[in-house]
Amino acid sequence: MKIHEFQAKEILANYNVPIQRGYVVREANNIEHTINKVQSNFDSDAVVVKAQIHAGGRGKGGGVKFCSTSEKAREAANEILGMNLITHQTGEKGKLVNQILITEALDIKKEFYFALMYDRAKNSDVFIVSTEGGVDIEEVAEEKPEKIIKAWVKEGTYPLSDAVNTIINALDLSLYDDVFEIFSNIYECYSKSDCNLLEINPLVLTEDDKVIALDAKVDIDSNALFRQEAIALYHDESEEDPLELKASEYGLNYIKLDGNVGCMVNGAGLAMATMDIVKHHGGEPANFLDVGGAANVDTIKNGFKIILSDPNVKSILINIFGGIVRCDRVANGVIQAVKELNLNVGVVVRLQGTNAKLAKEILDKSDIDLISAETIDEAAKKAVGMVL
Ligand code: GDP
Ligand code: MN
C-alpha cells in the first residue's frame, strides 16, 4: 500500500528521524493561516509547497515550489491545490491534487539518495545510498552505477552497525553527530512498520550540519496491514483506480491494462500465462484478473462485472483450472452469470481439470452464445480472433 509523503514523514518522526516539518492543507481557505503557522512555528520565512499524490517526480512536474515570501507561497499553494499534476510517474492523465503539504524551507548543503528495501537474492534487507541525491536514481544507476552503494543487513551475518557504518562512510557523514542513531532509527522504522520500501530522496545535510529527511516515499506490505492498524488508516482510496478498488471489495485480484481482451483466470500464475498467450497470438490483454481458487457463480459474476466496466473490452477469455473447484460447477456458473448479465461481447471458455469433459458438454449444450475451447492456445486464438 502506497502512502503520502506527509504520512511517511509522520511515521519517520515517530522513530525520532528528523524530517522537514510542515502541515497539510486540504481546503483553500486554510492556506493563509497555515503558511503563517509554518513560518512562526518553524522559524522559517521561506516555505515549500508540495503536492501530495502517490507519485514521484513532483518537483519537475510543477508540484513542488520553493517560495521565498508568504505572498509567493499563497500563490503557489492556490495553484497547486486542486491542480491536475502530470509527472513521469502519473502517466499522461495526471493526478488531481486533493491535498498539499506546506513545509519549512531548509538551506541545503548536500543532497543524498537513501533507500531501504528487501534484497531477495541475498535474503536480507539492504540500504541503498548515493551521494547523487535529489535526482532520478534510475538515471544515476544507468550513467554512474559506481555512485550507488549498497549495504546489507542480516542478523548475525551482516550486523546493522556494519551496514550503518558503511553508508555513513560512503556518504562522507562521519564528521556529524547523531547520524549513526538516525540511520539506525530509520531501519527500526522500516522493519517495525512492515515497509516494502522506504525511500528518502533527498536526505539532506543542511548548512547548519543537520541530517534531515526532505522527502519520503513509503510502500507498506499490504499483507501486514492487519497488525499495522494506525498505518492502515492512511489508505487513500482517491489514489486508486476505481475498478481495482471495486475488485478488491469483491475479493478479486484485478489490475487494469490497456488492451481489449478481458481475462478471467483462477490463480495468479495461470493468469500471467494467459496474458502471455493472448499477446503471443497478437492480442492485448485488457486486464489481469485472478478470481482465486474457489471460482463459484458469485466470483464469476463479479469478475464479469469488473471486466465489463472497462469500455475497451471486446472479448472475454475465461481460463479456469479445476483443481479444488469442479469444472462442471464453473461451467454452470458461467452460464448463469452470462444469462443474468446480458453480455454483449464474445466469451471464450476453457476449462481443464476435474470433470472437464462434463463441463464442455454443459457449455456446448447450453443455449447461450459461448465458445468453448480445450487448450489455452486454442482459447486465446479464438478470443483474439474476435477483436482483430
Ligand atoms: P519529488 O520531486 O516528488 O521527489 O519531490 P521532493 O520532495 O523530493 O522535492 C523536489 C526537490 O525540491 C528536492 O529535490 C529539492 O531540491 C527541492 N526542495 C524541496 N524542499 C526544499 C527546501 O526546503 N529547500 C531547498 N533548497 N530545496 C528544496
Ligand atoms: Mn523526492
CSV table of C-alpha atoms and ligand atoms in Angstrom, one decimal:
chain,number,residue,atom,x,y,z
A,1,MET,CA,0.0,0.0,0.0
A,2,LYS,CA,1.4,3.4,-1.0
A,3,ILE,CA,1.0,6.3,1.4
A,4,HIS,CA,1.6,10.1,1.0
A,5,GLU,CA,4.8,11.9,1.8
A,6,PHE,CA,3.3,13.6,4.9
A,7,GLN,CA,2.2,10.3,6.2
A,8,ALA,CA,5.6,8.7,5.6
A,9,LYS,CA,7.1,11.6,7.5
A,10,GLU,CA,4.7,11.1,10.4
A,11,ILE,CA,5.9,7.5,10.7
A,12,LEU,CA,9.6,8.5,10.5
A,13,ALA,CA,9.0,11.2,13.1
A,14,ASN,CA,7.6,8.6,15.5
A,15,TYR,CA,11.0,6.9,15.3
A,16,ASN,CA,12.8,10.2,16.0
A,17,VAL,CA,14.0,10.6,12.5
A,18,PRO,CA,14.4,14.4,11.7
A,19,ILE,CA,12.1,15.5,9.0
A,20,GLN,CA,11.4,18.7,7.1
A,21,ARG,CA,8.4,19.8,9.2
A,22,GLY,CA,5.1,21.1,7.9
A,23,TYR,CA,1.3,20.9,7.9
A,24,VAL,CA,-1.2,19.5,5.4
A,25,VAL,CA,-3.9,21.7,3.8
A,26,ARG,CA,-7.0,20.3,2.1
A,27,GLU,CA,-9.1,23.5,1.8
A,28,ALA,CA,-8.1,26.7,0.1
A,29,ASN,CA,-9.3,28.8,2.9
A,30,ASN,CA,-6.8,27.3,5.3
A,31,ILE,CA,-3.8,28.2,3.1
A,32,GLU,CA,-3.1,31.6,4.6
A,33,HIS,CA,-3.0,30.8,8.3
A,34,THR,CA,-1.1,27.5,7.6
A,35,ILE,CA,1.6,29.5,5.9
A,36,ASN,CA,1.8,31.8,8.9
A,37,LYS,CA,1.9,28.8,11.3
A,38,VAL,CA,4.8,27.2,9.4
A,39,GLN,CA,6.7,30.5,9.3
A,40,SER,CA,6.3,31.1,13.1
A,41,ASN,CA,6.4,27.6,14.5
A,42,PHE,CA,9.5,26.6,12.5
A,43,ASP,CA,11.1,30.0,12.3
A,44,SER,CA,11.3,29.9,8.5
A,45,ASP,CA,10.5,32.9,6.3
A,46,ALA,CA,10.7,30.8,3.1
A,47,VAL,CA,8.3,27.8,2.8
A,48,VAL,CA,7.9,24.9,0.4
A,49,VAL,CA,4.5,23.9,-1.1
A,50,LYS,CA,4.3,20.3,-2.0
A,51,ALA,CA,1.5,18.4,-3.8
A,52,GLN,CA,0.6,15.2,-2.0
A,53,ILE,CA,-0.1,12.5,-4.6
A,54,HIS,CA,1.0,8.9,-4.8
A,55,ALA,CA,3.7,9.5,-7.5
A,56,GLY,CA,7.2,10.9,-7.6
A,57,GLY,CA,8.8,13.5,-9.9
A,58,ARG,CA,6.5,16.2,-8.5
A,59,GLY,CA,9.2,18.8,-8.5
A,60,LYS,CA,9.9,18.6,-12.2
A,61,GLY,CA,6.1,18.4,-12.9
A,62,GLY,CA,5.5,21.7,-11.1
A,63,GLY,CA,4.1,20.2,-7.9
A,64,VAL,CA,6.8,21.3,-5.5
A,65,LYS,CA,7.6,25.1,-5.2
A,66,PHE,CA,10.2,26.8,-3.1
A,67,CYS,CA,8.6,30.2,-2.0
A,68,SER,CA,10.8,32.9,-0.5
A,69,THR,CA,7.9,35.0,0.7
A,70,SER,CA,4.4,34.4,2.1
A,71,GLU,CA,2.9,36.1,-0.9
A,72,LYS,CA,4.6,33.7,-3.3
A,73,ALA,CA,3.6,30.8,-1.0
A,74,ARG,CA,0.0,31.8,-1.2
A,75,GLU,CA,0.1,32.0,-4.9
A,76,ALA,CA,1.9,28.6,-5.2
A,77,ALA,CA,-0.5,26.9,-2.8
A,78,ASN,CA,-3.6,28.2,-4.5
A,79,GLU,CA,-2.2,27.0,-7.8
A,80,ILE,CA,-1.1,23.5,-6.7
A,81,LEU,CA,-4.1,22.6,-4.5
A,82,GLY,CA,-6.7,21.3,-7.0
A,83,MET,CA,-4.4,21.1,-10.0
A,84,ASN,CA,-4.1,18.1,-12.2
A,85,LEU,CA,-0.4,17.2,-11.8
A,86,ILE,CA,1.4,15.3,-14.5
A,87,THR,CA,4.7,13.7,-13.7
A,88,HIS,CA,6.7,10.9,-15.4
A,89,GLN,CA,5.1,8.5,-12.8
A,90,THR,CA,1.4,9.6,-13.2
A,91,GLY,CA,1.0,8.8,-16.9
A,92,GLU,CA,-0.4,11.5,-19.2
A,93,LYS,CA,-3.7,11.6,-17.4
A,94,GLY,CA,-2.1,13.0,-14.3
A,95,LYS,CA,-3.5,13.1,-10.8
A,96,LEU,CA,-5.8,15.5,-9.1
A,97,VAL,CA,-4.1,17.2,-6.1
A,98,ASN,CA,-6.5,17.0,-3.2
A,99,GLN,CA,-4.1,18.0,-0.5
A,100,ILE,CA,-0.8,19.9,-0.2
A,101,LEU,CA,2.0,19.9,2.4
A,102,ILE,CA,3.3,23.3,3.4
A,103,THR,CA,6.8,22.9,5.0
A,104,GLU,CA,9.6,24.9,6.4
A,105,ALA,CA,12.4,25.6,3.9
A,106,LEU,CA,15.9,24.2,4.6
A,107,ASP,CA,19.2,25.5,3.5
A,108,ILE,CA,20.8,22.5,1.8
A,109,LYS,CA,24.5,21.8,1.7
A,110,LYS,CA,24.3,18.3,0.2
A,111,GLU,CA,21.5,16.1,-1.1
A,112,PHE,CA,21.7,12.3,-0.8
A,113,TYR,CA,19.7,9.4,-2.1
A,114,PHE,CA,18.6,6.9,0.6
A,115,ALA,CA,16.5,3.7,0.5
A,116,LEU,CA,15.8,0.6,2.4
A,117,MET,CA,14.3,-2.5,0.8
A,118,TYR,CA,14.4,-6.2,0.8
A,119,ASP,CA,17.0,-8.0,-1.4
A,120,ARG,CA,15.6,-11.4,-2.3
A,121,ALA,CA,18.8,-12.6,-3.8
A,122,LYS,CA,20.6,-12.1,-0.5
A,123,ASN,CA,17.6,-12.8,1.7
A,124,SER,CA,18.3,-9.7,3.7
A,125,ASP,CA,17.4,-6.0,3.9
A,126,VAL,CA,19.6,-3.6,2.0
A,127,PHE,CA,20.5,0.0,2.4
A,128,ILE,CA,20.9,1.7,-1.0
A,129,VAL,CA,22.5,5.1,-0.8
A,130,SER,CA,24.2,7.6,-3.1
A,131,THR,CA,25.8,11.0,-3.0
A,132,GLU,CA,23.9,11.8,-6.1
A,133,GLY,CA,20.6,12.7,-4.3
A,134,GLY,CA,17.6,14.7,-5.4
A,135,VAL,CA,17.7,13.5,-8.9
A,136,ASP,CA,16.2,10.4,-10.6
A,137,ILE,CA,18.0,7.4,-9.1
A,138,GLU,CA,17.3,5.4,-12.3
A,139,GLU,CA,19.5,7.9,-14.2
A,140,VAL,CA,22.3,7.6,-11.7
A,141,ALA,CA,22.1,3.8,-11.9
A,142,GLU,CA,22.4,4.0,-15.6
A,143,GLU,CA,25.1,6.7,-16.0
A,144,LYS,CA,27.2,6.4,-12.8
A,145,PRO,CA,26.5,2.9,-11.3
A,146,GLU,CA,29.6,3.2,-9.2
A,147,LYS,CA,27.9,6.1,-7.3
A,148,ILE,CA,25.3,3.7,-5.9
A,149,ILE,CA,26.4,2.0,-2.6
A,150,LYS,CA,24.7,-1.0,-1.1
A,151,ALA,CA,25.0,-2.3,2.5
A,152,TRP,CA,23.1,-5.4,3.6
A,153,VAL,CA,21.6,-6.1,7.0
A,154,LYS,CA,21.0,-9.6,8.3
A,155,GLU,CA,21.2,-10.5,11.9
A,156,GLY,CA,24.4,-12.4,12.6
A,157,THR,CA,25.8,-12.3,9.1
A,158,TYR,CA,25.7,-8.5,8.4
A,159,PRO,CA,25.0,-6.7,11.6
A,160,LEU,CA,23.1,-3.4,11.4
A,161,SER,CA,26.0,-1.5,12.8
A,162,ASP,CA,28.3,-2.6,10.0
A,163,ALA,CA,25.8,-1.6,7.4
A,164,VAL,CA,25.2,1.8,9.0
A,165,ASN,CA,28.9,2.5,9.2
A,166,THR,CA,29.3,1.5,5.6
A,167,ILE,CA,26.7,4.1,4.4
A,168,ILE,CA,28.0,6.8,6.8
A,169,ASN,CA,31.4,6.4,5.3
A,170,ALA,CA,30.1,6.2,1.7
A,171,LEU,CA,28.2,9.4,2.2
A,172,ASP,CA,31.1,11.1,4.0
A,173,LEU,CA,29.0,11.9,7.0
A,174,SER,CA,31.3,10.5,9.7
A,175,LEU,CA,32.0,14.0,11.0
A,176,TYR,CA,28.5,14.7,12.0
A,177,ASP,CA,26.7,14.0,15.3
A,178,ASP,CA,23.8,11.6,15.6
A,179,VAL,CA,23.9,10.1,12.1
A,180,PHE,CA,24.5,6.6,13.4
A,181,GLU,CA,21.4,7.0,15.5
A,182,ILE,CA,19.4,8.5,12.7
A,183,PHE,CA,20.2,5.6,10.3
A,184,SER,CA,19.5,3.0,13.0
A,185,ASN,CA,16.2,4.7,13.7
A,186,ILE,CA,15.2,4.7,10.0
A,187,TYR,CA,16.0,1.0,9.9
A,188,GLU,CA,13.8,0.4,13.0
A,189,CYS,CA,11.0,2.4,11.4
A,190,TYR,CA,11.4,0.3,8.2
A,191,SER,CA,11.2,-3.1,9.9
A,192,LYS,CA,8.6,-2.3,12.6
A,193,SER,CA,6.3,-0.7,10.0
A,194,ASP,CA,6.4,-3.6,7.6
A,195,CYS,CA,7.7,-1.5,4.8
A,196,ASN,CA,8.4,-3.0,1.3
A,197,LEU,CA,10.2,0.2,0.5
A,198,LEU,CA,11.3,3.2,2.5
A,199,GLU,CA,12.9,5.8,0.2
A,200,ILE,CA,14.2,9.3,1.2
A,201,ASN,CA,15.2,11.3,-1.9
A,202,PRO,CA,16.7,13.6,-1.0
A,203,LEU,CA,18.1,13.0,2.5
A,204,VAL,CA,19.9,16.3,3.1
A,205,LEU,CA,22.8,17.7,5.0
A,206,THR,CA,21.8,21.3,5.9
A,207,GLU,CA,24.1,24.3,6.0
A,208,ASP,CA,23.9,24.1,9.8
A,209,ASP,CA,25.1,20.4,9.6
A,210,LYS,CA,21.9,18.6,10.3
A,211,VAL,CA,20.8,15.4,8.6
A,212,ILE,CA,17.1,15.7,7.6
A,213,ALA,CA,14.6,13.7,5.5
A,214,LEU,CA,13.3,16.2,3.0
A,215,ASP,CA,11.1,13.8,1.1
A,216,ALA,CA,9.8,10.3,1.9
A,217,LYS,CA,8.2,7.6,-0.1
A,218,VAL,CA,7.0,4.5,1.7
A,219,ASP,CA,5.3,1.4,0.5
A,220,ILE,CA,3.8,-0.8,3.2
A,221,ASP,CA,3.3,-4.6,2.8
A,222,SER,CA,-0.5,-4.9,2.4
A,223,ASN,CA,-0.4,-8.4,3.9
A,224,ALA,CA,0.8,-6.9,7.1
A,225,LEU,CA,-1.9,-4.2,7.5
A,226,PHE,CA,-3.8,-6.4,10.0
A,227,ARG,CA,-1.1,-5.6,12.5
A,228,GLN,CA,-0.4,-2.1,11.4
A,229,GLU,CA,-3.7,-0.5,12.5
A,230,ALA,CA,-2.5,3.0,12.6
A,231,ILE,CA,-0.9,2.8,9.2
A,232,ALA,CA,-3.9,1.1,7.6
A,233,LEU,CA,-5.9,4.3,8.3
A,234,TYR,CA,-3.5,6.1,5.9
A,235,HIS,CA,-5.2,4.2,3.0
A,236,ASP,CA,-6.3,6.8,0.4
A,237,GLU,CA,-9.0,5.4,-1.9
A,238,SER,CA,-8.9,8.5,-4.1
A,239,GLU,CA,-5.5,7.5,-5.3
A,240,GLU,CA,-6.6,4.1,-6.6
A,241,ASP,CA,-8.1,3.0,-9.9
A,242,PRO,CA,-11.9,2.8,-9.2
A,243,LEU,CA,-12.2,-0.6,-10.9
A,244,GLU,CA,-9.3,-2.0,-8.9
A,245,LEU,CA,-10.9,-0.7,-5.7
A,246,LYS,CA,-14.2,-2.3,-6.6
A,247,ALA,CA,-12.4,-5.6,-7.4
A,248,SER,CA,-10.7,-5.6,-4.0
A,249,GLU,CA,-14.1,-5.2,-2.3
A,250,TYR,CA,-15.2,-8.4,-4.2
A,251,GLY,CA,-12.0,-10.1,-3.0
A,252,LEU,CA,-10.7,-10.3,-6.6
A,253,ASN,CA,-7.1,-9.5,-7.7
A,254,TYR,CA,-7.6,-7.2,-10.7
A,255,ILE,CA,-5.2,-4.9,-12.5
A,256,LYS,CA,-6.5,-2.8,-15.3
A,257,LEU,CA,-4.4,-2.8,-18.5
A,258,ASP,CA,-4.8,-1.1,-21.9
A,259,GLY,CA,-5.8,-3.9,-24.2
A,260,ASN,CA,-9.3,-5.2,-25.3
A,261,VAL,CA,-9.2,-8.9,-24.4
A,262,GLY,CA,-10.7,-9.3,-21.0
A,263,CYS,CA,-9.2,-12.2,-19.0
A,264,MET,CA,-10.8,-14.2,-16.1
A,265,VAL,CA,-8.5,-16.8,-14.6
A,266,ASN,CA,-8.0,-18.7,-11.4
A,267,GLY,CA,-4.5,-18.5,-10.0
A,268,ALA,CA,-2.0,-15.7,-10.4
A,269,GLY,CA,0.5,-17.8,-12.4
A,270,LEU,CA,-2.1,-19.1,-14.8
A,271,ALA,CA,-3.4,-15.5,-15.2
A,272,MET,CA,0.1,-14.4,-16.2
A,273,ALA,CA,0.5,-17.3,-18.6
A,274,THR,CA,-2.9,-16.5,-20.1
A,275,MET,CA,-1.9,-12.9,-20.7
A,276,ASP,CA,1.3,-14.1,-22.3
A,277,ILE,CA,-0.5,-16.3,-24.7
A,278,VAL,CA,-3.0,-13.6,-25.6
A,279,LYS,CA,0.0,-11.4,-26.6
A,280,HIS,CA,1.6,-14.3,-28.4
A,281,HIS,CA,-1.4,-14.5,-30.7
A,282,GLY,CA,-1.3,-10.8,-31.4
A,283,GLY,CA,-3.8,-9.6,-28.9
A,284,GLU,CA,-3.6,-7.2,-25.9
A,285,PRO,CA,-5.0,-8.2,-22.5
A,286,ALA,CA,-7.4,-5.7,-21.0
A,287,ASN,CA,-6.6,-6.8,-17.5
A,288,PHE,CA,-5.0,-9.2,-15.1
A,289,LEU,CA,-7.8,-11.0,-13.1
A,290,ASP,CA,-7.2,-13.8,-10.6
A,291,VAL,CA,-10.6,-14.9,-9.2
A,292,GLY,CA,-8.9,-17.2,-6.7
A,293,GLY,CA,-9.1,-20.9,-6.0
A,294,ALA,CA,-12.8,-21.2,-5.4
A,295,ALA,CA,-14.3,-19.9,-8.6
A,296,ASN,CA,-18.1,-20.0,-7.9
A,297,VAL,CA,-21.1,-18.3,-9.6
A,298,ASP,CA,-20.6,-15.2,-7.5
A,299,THR,CA,-16.9,-14.7,-8.1
A,300,ILE,CA,-17.5,-15.3,-11.8
A,301,LYS,CA,-20.4,-12.9,-11.9
A,302,ASN,CA,-18.4,-10.2,-10.1
A,303,GLY,CA,-15.4,-10.9,-12.4
A,304,PHE,CA,-17.7,-10.3,-15.4
A,305,LYS,CA,-19.0,-7.1,-13.9
A,306,ILE,CA,-15.5,-5.8,-13.3
A,307,ILE,CA,-14.2,-6.8,-16.7
A,308,LEU,CA,-17.2,-5.3,-18.5
A,309,SER,CA,-16.9,-1.9,-16.6
A,310,ASP,CA,-13.9,-1.3,-18.8
A,311,PRO,CA,-15.4,0.0,-22.1
A,312,ASN,CA,-12.3,-1.2,-24.1
A,313,VAL,CA,-13.2,-4.9,-23.6
A,314,LYS,CA,-14.3,-6.5,-26.8
A,315,SER,CA,-14.0,-10.2,-25.9
A,316,ILE,CA,-13.6,-12.2,-22.8
A,317,LEU,CA,-11.3,-15.2,-22.2
A,318,ILE,CA,-12.1,-17.4,-19.3
A,319,ASN,CA,-9.4,-19.9,-18.4
A,320,ILE,CA,-10.1,-21.9,-15.2
A,321,PHE,CA,-8.2,-24.9,-13.9
A,322,GLY,CA,-10.5,-27.2,-11.9
A,323,GLY,CA,-8.3,-28.3,-9.0
A,324,ILE,CA,-10.2,-27.7,-5.8
A,325,VAL,CA,-13.2,-26.4,-7.8
A,326,ARG,CA,-15.1,-28.8,-10.2
A,327,CYS,CA,-15.2,-27.7,-13.9
A,328,ASP,CA,-18.9,-28.6,-14.3
A,329,ARG,CA,-19.8,-26.2,-11.4
A,330,VAL,CA,-17.8,-23.5,-13.0
A,331,ALA,CA,-19.5,-24.1,-16.4
A,332,ASN,CA,-22.9,-23.8,-14.8
A,333,GLY,CA,-21.7,-20.7,-13.0
A,334,VAL,CA,-20.5,-19.1,-16.3
A,335,ILE,CA,-23.9,-19.9,-18.0
A,336,GLN,CA,-25.9,-18.5,-15.1
A,337,ALA,CA,-23.7,-15.3,-14.9
A,338,VAL,CA,-23.9,-14.7,-18.7
A,339,LYS,CA,-27.7,-15.1,-18.6
A,340,GLU,CA,-28.1,-12.7,-15.7
A,341,LEU,CA,-25.7,-10.1,-17.0
A,342,ASN,CA,-26.9,-9.8,-20.7
A,343,LEU,CA,-23.3,-9.8,-22.1
A,344,ASN,CA,-22.7,-8.1,-25.4
A,345,VAL,CA,-19.2,-9.3,-26.1
A,346,GLY,CA,-17.9,-12.7,-27.2
A,347,VAL,CA,-16.9,-15.1,-24.5
A,348,VAL,CA,-14.4,-18.0,-24.9
A,349,VAL,CA,-14.3,-20.6,-22.1
A,350,ARG,CA,-11.5,-23.1,-21.5
A,351,LEU,CA,-12.0,-25.4,-18.5
A,352,GLN,CA,-9.5,-28.1,-17.6
A,353,GLY,CA,-9.1,-30.3,-14.6
A,354,THR,CA,-11.7,-32.2,-12.6
A,355,ASN,CA,-14.9,-33.0,-14.6
A,356,ALA,CA,-13.6,-31.0,-17.6
A,357,LYS,CA,-15.4,-33.3,-20.1
A,358,LEU,CA,-18.7,-32.9,-18.4
A,359,ALA,CA,-18.1,-29.1,-18.3
A,360,LYS,CA,-17.5,-28.9,-22.0
A,361,GLU,CA,-20.7,-30.9,-22.7
A,362,ILE,CA,-22.7,-28.5,-20.5
A,363,LEU,CA,-21.2,-25.5,-22.3
A,364,ASP,CA,-21.7,-26.9,-25.8
A,365,LYS,CA,-25.4,-27.9,-25.0
A,366,SER,CA,-26.3,-24.5,-23.4
A,367,ASP,CA,-28.4,-22.1,-25.5
A,368,ILE,CA,-26.2,-19.2,-24.8
A,369,ASP,CA,-23.6,-17.7,-27.1
A,370,LEU,CA,-20.3,-19.1,-25.7
A,371,ILE,CA,-17.3,-20.6,-27.5
A,372,SER,CA,-15.7,-23.4,-25.7
A,373,ALA,CA,-12.1,-24.4,-26.2
A,374,GLU,CA,-9.9,-27.3,-24.9
A,375,THR,CA,-6.4,-25.9,-24.9
A,376,ILE,CA,-5.3,-22.5,-23.6
A,377,ASP,CA,-3.7,-21.9,-27.1
A,378,GLU,CA,-7.0,-22.5,-28.9
A,379,ALA,CA,-8.9,-20.4,-26.4
A,380,ALA,CA,-6.5,-17.4,-26.7
A,381,LYS,CA,-6.5,-17.6,-30.5
A,382,LYS,CA,-10.3,-17.5,-30.6
A,383,ALA,CA,-10.6,-14.7,-28.1
A,384,VAL,CA,-8.0,-12.6,-30.0
A,385,GLY,CA,-9.7,-13.6,-33.3
A,386,MET,CA,-12.9,-11.8,-32.2
A,387,VAL,CA,-11.2,-8.5,-31.8
A,388,LEU,CA,-8.8,-8.4,-34.7
B,1,GDP,P1,9.8,15.0,-5.8
B,1,GDP,O1,10.2,15.8,-7.0
B,1,GDP,O2,8.4,14.4,-5.9
B,1,GDP,O3,10.8,13.9,-5.5
B,1,GDP,O4,9.7,16.0,-4.5
B,1,GDP,P2,10.8,16.4,-3.4
B,1,GDP,O5,10.1,16.5,-2.1
B,1,GDP,O6,12.0,15.5,-3.4
B,1,GDP,O7,11.2,17.8,-3.8
B,1,GDP,C1,11.9,18.1,-5.1
B,1,GDP,C2,13.1,19.0,-4.9
B,1,GDP,O8,12.7,20.3,-4.4
B,1,GDP,C3,14.1,18.5,-3.9
B,1,GDP,O9,15.0,17.5,-4.5
B,1,GDP,C4,14.8,19.7,-3.6
B,1,GDP,O10,15.9,20.0,-4.5
B,1,GDP,C5,13.8,20.8,-3.7
B,1,GDP,N1,13.3,21.2,-2.3
B,1,GDP,C6,12.3,20.7,-1.6
B,1,GDP,N2,12.3,21.3,-0.4
B,1,GDP,C7,13.4,22.2,-0.3
B,1,GDP,C8,13.9,23.0,0.7
B,1,GDP,O11,13.4,23.1,1.8
B,1,GDP,N3,15.0,23.7,0.4
B,1,GDP,C9,15.6,23.7,-0.8
B,1,GDP,N4,16.7,24.4,-1.1
B,1,GDP,N5,15.1,22.9,-1.8
B,1,GDP,C10,14.0,22.1,-1.6
B,2,MN,MN,12.0,13.4,-4.0
